[in-house]
Short mmCIF file of C-alpha atoms in Angstrom, two decimals:
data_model
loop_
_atom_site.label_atom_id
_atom_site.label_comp_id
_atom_site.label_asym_id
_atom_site.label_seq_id
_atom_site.Cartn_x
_atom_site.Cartn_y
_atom_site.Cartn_z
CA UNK R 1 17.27 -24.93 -1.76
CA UNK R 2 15.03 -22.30 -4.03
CA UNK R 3 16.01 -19.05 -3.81
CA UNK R 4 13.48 -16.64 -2.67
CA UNK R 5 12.48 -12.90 -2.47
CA UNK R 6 13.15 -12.28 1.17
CA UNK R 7 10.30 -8.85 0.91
CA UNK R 8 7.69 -11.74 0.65
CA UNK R 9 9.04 -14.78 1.99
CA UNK R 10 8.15 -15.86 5.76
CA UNK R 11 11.92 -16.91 6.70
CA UNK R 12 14.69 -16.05 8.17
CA UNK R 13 17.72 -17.84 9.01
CA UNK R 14 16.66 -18.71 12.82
CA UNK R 15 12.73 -19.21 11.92
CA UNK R 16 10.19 -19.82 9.01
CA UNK R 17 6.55 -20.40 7.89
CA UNK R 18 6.17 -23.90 8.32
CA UNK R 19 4.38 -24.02 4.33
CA UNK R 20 8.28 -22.88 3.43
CA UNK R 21 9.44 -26.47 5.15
CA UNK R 22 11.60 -28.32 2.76
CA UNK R 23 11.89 -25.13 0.67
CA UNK R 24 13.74 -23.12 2.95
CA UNK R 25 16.65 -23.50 5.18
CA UNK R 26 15.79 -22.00 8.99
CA UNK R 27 16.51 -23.19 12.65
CA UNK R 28 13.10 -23.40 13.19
CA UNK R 29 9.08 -23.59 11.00
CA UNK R 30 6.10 -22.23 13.04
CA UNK R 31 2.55 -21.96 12.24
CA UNK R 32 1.34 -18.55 11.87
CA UNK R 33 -1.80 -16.55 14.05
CA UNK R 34 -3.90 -14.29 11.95
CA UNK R 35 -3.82 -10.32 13.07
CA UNK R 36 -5.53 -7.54 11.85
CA UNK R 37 -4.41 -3.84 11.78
CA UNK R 38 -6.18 -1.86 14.34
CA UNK R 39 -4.58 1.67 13.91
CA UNK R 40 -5.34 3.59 11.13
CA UNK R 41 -1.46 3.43 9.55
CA UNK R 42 0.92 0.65 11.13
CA UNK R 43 4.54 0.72 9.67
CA UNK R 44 6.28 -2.50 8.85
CA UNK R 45 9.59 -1.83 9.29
CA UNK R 46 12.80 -3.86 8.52
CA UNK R 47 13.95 -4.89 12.01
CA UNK R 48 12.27 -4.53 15.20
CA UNK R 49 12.74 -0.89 16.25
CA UNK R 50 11.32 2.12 15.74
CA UNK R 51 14.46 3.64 13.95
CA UNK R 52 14.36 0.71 11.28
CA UNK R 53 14.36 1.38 7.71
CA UNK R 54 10.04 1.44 6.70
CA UNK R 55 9.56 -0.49 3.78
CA UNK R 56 5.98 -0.13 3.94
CA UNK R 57 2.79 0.23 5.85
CA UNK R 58 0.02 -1.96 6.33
CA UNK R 59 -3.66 -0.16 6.75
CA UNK R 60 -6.50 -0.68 9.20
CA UNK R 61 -8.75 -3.63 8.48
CA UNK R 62 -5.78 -5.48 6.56
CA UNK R 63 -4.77 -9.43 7.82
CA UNK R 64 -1.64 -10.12 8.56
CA UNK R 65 0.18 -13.74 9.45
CA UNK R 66 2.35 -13.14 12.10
CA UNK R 67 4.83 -15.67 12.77
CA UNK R 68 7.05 -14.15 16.21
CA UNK R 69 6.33 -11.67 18.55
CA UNK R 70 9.08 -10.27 20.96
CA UNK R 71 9.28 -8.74 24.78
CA UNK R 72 9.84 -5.54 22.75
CA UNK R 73 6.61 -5.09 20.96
CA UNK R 74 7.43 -6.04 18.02
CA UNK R 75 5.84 -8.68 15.96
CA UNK R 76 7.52 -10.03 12.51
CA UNK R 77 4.48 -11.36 9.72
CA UNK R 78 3.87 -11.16 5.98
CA UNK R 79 0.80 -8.94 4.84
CA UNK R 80 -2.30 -10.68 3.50
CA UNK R 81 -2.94 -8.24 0.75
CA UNK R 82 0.36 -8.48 -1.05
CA UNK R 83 2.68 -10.62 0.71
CA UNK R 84 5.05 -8.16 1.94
CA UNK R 85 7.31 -9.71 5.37
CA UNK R 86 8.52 -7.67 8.33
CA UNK R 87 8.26 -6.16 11.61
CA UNK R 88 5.21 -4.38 12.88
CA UNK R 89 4.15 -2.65 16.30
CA UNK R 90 2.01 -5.76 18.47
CA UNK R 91 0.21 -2.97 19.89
CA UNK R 92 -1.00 -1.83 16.19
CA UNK R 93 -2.76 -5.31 15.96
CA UNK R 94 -5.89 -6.87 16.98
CA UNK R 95 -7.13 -10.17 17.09
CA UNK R 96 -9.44 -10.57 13.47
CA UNK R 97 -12.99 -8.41 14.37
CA UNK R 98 -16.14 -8.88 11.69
CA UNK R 99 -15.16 -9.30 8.29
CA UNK R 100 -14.42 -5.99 6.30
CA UNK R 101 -17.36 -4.60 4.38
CA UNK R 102 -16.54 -1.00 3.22
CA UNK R 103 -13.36 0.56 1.91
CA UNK R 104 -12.02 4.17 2.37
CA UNK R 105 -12.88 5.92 -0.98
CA UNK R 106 -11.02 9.41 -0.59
CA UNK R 107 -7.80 10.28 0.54
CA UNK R 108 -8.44 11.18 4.23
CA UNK R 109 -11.89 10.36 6.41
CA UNK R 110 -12.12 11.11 9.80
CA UNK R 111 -13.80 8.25 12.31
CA UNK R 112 -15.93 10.43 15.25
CA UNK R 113 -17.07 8.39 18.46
CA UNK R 114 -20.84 9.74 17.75
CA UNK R 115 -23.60 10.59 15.85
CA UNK R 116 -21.75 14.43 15.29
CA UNK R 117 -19.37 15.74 13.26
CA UNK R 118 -18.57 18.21 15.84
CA UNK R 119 -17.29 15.78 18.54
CA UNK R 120 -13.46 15.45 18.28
CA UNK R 121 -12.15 12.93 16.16
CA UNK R 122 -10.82 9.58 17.56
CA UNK R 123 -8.79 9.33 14.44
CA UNK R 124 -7.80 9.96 10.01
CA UNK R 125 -8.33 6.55 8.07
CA UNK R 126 -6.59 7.02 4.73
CA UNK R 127 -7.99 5.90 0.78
CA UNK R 128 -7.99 1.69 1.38
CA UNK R 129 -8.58 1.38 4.85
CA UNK R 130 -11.16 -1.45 5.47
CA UNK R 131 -13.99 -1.25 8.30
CA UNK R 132 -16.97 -3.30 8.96
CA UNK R 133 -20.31 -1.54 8.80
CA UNK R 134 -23.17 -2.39 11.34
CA UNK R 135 -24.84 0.06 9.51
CA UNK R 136 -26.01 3.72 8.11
CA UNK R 137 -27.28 6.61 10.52
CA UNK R 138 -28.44 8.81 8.16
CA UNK R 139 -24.93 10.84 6.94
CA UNK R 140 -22.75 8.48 8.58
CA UNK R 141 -22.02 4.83 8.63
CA UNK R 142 -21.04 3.02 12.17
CA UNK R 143 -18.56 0.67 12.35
CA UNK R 144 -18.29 -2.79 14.27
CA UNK R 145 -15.72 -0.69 17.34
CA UNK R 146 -19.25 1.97 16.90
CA UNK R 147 -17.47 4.44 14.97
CA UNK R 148 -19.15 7.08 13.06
CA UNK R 149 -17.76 7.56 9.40
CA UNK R 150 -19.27 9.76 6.41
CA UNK R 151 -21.05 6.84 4.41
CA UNK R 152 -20.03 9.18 1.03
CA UNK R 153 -16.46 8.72 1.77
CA UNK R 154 -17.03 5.01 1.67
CA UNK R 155 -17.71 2.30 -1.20
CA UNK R 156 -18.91 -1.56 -0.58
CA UNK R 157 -15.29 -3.76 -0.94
CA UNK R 158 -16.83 -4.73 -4.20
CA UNK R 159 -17.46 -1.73 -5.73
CA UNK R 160 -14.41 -1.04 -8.46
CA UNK R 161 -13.00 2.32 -9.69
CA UNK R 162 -13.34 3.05 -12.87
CA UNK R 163 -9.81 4.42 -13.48
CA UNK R 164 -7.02 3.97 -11.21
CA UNK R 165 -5.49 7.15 -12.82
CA UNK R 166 -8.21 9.44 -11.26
CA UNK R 167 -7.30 7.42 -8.59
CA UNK R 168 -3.99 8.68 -8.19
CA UNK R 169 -4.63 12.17 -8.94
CA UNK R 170 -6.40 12.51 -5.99
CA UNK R 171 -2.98 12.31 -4.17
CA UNK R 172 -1.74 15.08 -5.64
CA UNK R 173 0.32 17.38 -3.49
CA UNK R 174 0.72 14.60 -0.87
CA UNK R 175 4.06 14.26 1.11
CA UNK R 176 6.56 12.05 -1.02
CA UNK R 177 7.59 9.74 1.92
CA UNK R 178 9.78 6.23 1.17
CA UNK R 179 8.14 2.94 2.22
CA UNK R 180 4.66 5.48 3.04
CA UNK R 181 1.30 4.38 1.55
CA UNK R 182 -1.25 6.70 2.74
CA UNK R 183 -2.32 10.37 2.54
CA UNK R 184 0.00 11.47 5.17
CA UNK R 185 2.88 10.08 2.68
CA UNK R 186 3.74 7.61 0.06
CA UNK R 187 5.93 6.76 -2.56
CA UNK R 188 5.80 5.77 -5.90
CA UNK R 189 4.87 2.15 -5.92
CA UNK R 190 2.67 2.85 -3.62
CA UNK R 191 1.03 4.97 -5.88
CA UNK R 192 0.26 2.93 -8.29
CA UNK R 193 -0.45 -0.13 -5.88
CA UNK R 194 -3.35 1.98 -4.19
CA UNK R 195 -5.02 3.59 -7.06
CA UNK R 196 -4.91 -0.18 -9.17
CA UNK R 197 -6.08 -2.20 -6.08
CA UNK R 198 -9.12 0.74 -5.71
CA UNK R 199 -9.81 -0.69 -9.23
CA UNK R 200 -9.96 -4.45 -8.04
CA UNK R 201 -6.40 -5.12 -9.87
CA UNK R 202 -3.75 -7.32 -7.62
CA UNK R 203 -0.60 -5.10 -7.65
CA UNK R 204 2.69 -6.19 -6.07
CA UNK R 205 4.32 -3.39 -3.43
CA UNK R 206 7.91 -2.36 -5.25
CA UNK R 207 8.19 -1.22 -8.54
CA UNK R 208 10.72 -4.07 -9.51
CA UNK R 209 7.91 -5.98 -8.79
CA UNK R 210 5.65 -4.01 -10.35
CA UNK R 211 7.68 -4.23 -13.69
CA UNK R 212 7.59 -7.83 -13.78
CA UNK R 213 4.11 -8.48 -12.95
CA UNK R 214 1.87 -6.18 -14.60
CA UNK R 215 1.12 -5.38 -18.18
CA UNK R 216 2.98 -5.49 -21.74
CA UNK R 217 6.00 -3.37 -23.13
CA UNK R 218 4.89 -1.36 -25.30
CA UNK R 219 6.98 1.75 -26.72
CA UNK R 220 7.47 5.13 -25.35
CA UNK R 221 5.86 6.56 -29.10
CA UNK R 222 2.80 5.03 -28.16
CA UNK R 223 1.92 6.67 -25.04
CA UNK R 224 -1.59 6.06 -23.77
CA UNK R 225 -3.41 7.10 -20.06
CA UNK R 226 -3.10 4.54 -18.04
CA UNK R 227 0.79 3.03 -19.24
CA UNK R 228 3.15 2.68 -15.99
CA UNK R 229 6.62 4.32 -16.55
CA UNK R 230 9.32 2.56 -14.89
CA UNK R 231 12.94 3.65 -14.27
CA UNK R 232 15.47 1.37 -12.07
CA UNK R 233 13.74 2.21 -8.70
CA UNK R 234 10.52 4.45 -9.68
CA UNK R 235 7.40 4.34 -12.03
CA UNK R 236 5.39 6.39 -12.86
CA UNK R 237 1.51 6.78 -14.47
CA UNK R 238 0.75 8.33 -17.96
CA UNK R 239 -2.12 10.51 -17.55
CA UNK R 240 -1.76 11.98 -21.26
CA UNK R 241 0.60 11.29 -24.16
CA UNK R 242 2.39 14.46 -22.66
CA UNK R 243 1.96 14.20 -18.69
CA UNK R 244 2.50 11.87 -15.97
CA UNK R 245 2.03 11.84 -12.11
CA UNK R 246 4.13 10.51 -9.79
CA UNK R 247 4.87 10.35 -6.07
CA UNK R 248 9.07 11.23 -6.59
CA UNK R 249 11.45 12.76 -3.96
CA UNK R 250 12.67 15.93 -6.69
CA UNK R 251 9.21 17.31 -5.81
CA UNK R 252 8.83 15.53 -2.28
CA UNK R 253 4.96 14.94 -3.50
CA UNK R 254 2.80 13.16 -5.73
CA UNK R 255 2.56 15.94 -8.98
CA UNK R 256 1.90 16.24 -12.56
CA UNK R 257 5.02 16.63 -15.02
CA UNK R 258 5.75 16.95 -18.24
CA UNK R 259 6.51 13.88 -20.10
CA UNK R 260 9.55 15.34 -21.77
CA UNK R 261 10.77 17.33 -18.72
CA UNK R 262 10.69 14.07 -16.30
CA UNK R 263 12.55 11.76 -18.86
CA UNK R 264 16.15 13.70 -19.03
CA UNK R 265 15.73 14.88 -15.43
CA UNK R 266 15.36 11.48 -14.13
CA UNK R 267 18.24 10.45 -16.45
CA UNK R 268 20.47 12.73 -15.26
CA UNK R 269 20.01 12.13 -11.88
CA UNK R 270 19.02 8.62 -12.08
CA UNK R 271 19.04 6.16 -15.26
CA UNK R 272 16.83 5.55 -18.27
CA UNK R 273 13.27 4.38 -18.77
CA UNK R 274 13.68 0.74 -18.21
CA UNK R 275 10.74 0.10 -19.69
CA UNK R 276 6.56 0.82 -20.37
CA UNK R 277 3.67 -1.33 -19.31
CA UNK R 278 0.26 -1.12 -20.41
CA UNK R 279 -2.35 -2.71 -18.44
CA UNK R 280 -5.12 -4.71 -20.25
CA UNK R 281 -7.88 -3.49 -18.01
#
């Protein structure tokens, strides 16, 4: 049998995706029901408790395949957007509403259950949440669940940033926060996967993954805005031929820092560049 990456592989051992038949070894191949995310944030966490380690999060408006769901509320699926497997809350998940039309543009909106942005919010949907628009009253934009959103802090799905590293600068200062891919916290791939998938680009979740699938070497003389850093567990974006910005657990936040003060702190703590991508956008 092929071996596969078990982050984005539908198997286990006792039960599989029943595309993996013949490819996989498992007790068991199901077909999979499509989910969506209905909370704003929903963890997917290794194995089904809340203690697990998180290896990511999935956002509202995102598809997932899920494949088991257990007494314990816990259901085990692979992420539509990039492929990543594990456990997630059932009670974060919804049977598929309207098809997404809008994405969240900023960092944090807030979703108000009327026409007012003086009622209390029902809840915070962080930069790549998806909703479906019924339409716009005046400042605000209601969603299919009749949700009232700022329209200015949304953009159609197919609208593209223009630079994924404006992108992540708007992050800056947010909570460094392992497996975390929202405003309240996220790490470094997660970075870079938000602010390149803002830009239309398909970006893989980890940054091993990251290194193999995106861009060409090119060498650390040649510097540009835009080039993705990687070490043996991080990357990082060049914003200058001097700076970067990163989400990295020495400041606990996404910040700006010095090219040459990052490169021989990270190697003292950590390892050396592995190597530097550049993106043909």
């Amino acid at each position: 049998m092929t071996s596969y990456d078990p982050r984005i592989t539908p198997a286990r051992p006792d039960l599989a995706a029943n595309h993996l038949a013949g490819k996989v070894e498992a007790a068991r191949f199901v077909d999979g029901q499509v989910r969506e995310i209905a909370d704003a944030i929903a963890p997917l966490r290794r194995s089904p408790a809340p203690d697990a380690p998180l290896d990511t999060e999935a956002l509202k408006g995102e598809r997932v395949t899920i494949y088991e769901s257990n007494e314990e509320g816990w259901s085990w699926g692979q992420l539509a957007s990039d492929g990543y497997v594990g456990w997630l809350p059932t009670a974060a998940l919804r049977d598929p509403g309207p098809p997404s039309t809008h994405r969240v543009a900023v960092p944090r909106t807030l979703v108000f259950p009327g026409p007012s942005i003086r009622l209390p919010p029902l809840e915070g949907l962080s930069l790549g949440c998806r909703i479906a628009v019924t339409r716009i009253d005046g400042p605000l934009a209601v969603t299919d669940a009749n949700g009232f959103v700022p329209a200015n802090h949304l953009r159609p799905l197919d609208t593209r940033e223009p630079d994924f590293v404006a992108v992540a600068e708007r992050f800056i200062g947010v909570p460094y926060l392992w497996g975390g891919k929202s405003s309240l916290g996220l790490d470094c791939s997660a970075l870079v996967q938000l602010a390149l998938t803002a830009c239309g680009i398909a970006c893989p979740r980890d940054s091993d993954m990251q290194e193999r699938a995106l861009g060409a070497a090119v060498a650390m003389s040649d510097l540009q805005r835009g080039d993705l850093v990687f070490w043996e567990g991080h990357v990082a974006i060049v914003r200058d031929a001097t700076t970067l910005v990163h989400a990295n657990a020495f400041h606990m936040a996404v910040a700006i820092e010095a090219v040459a003060e990052a490169i021989p702190r990270i190697r003292a703590a950590r390892s050396e560049v592995t190597s530097i991508r550049r993106l043909r956008l």
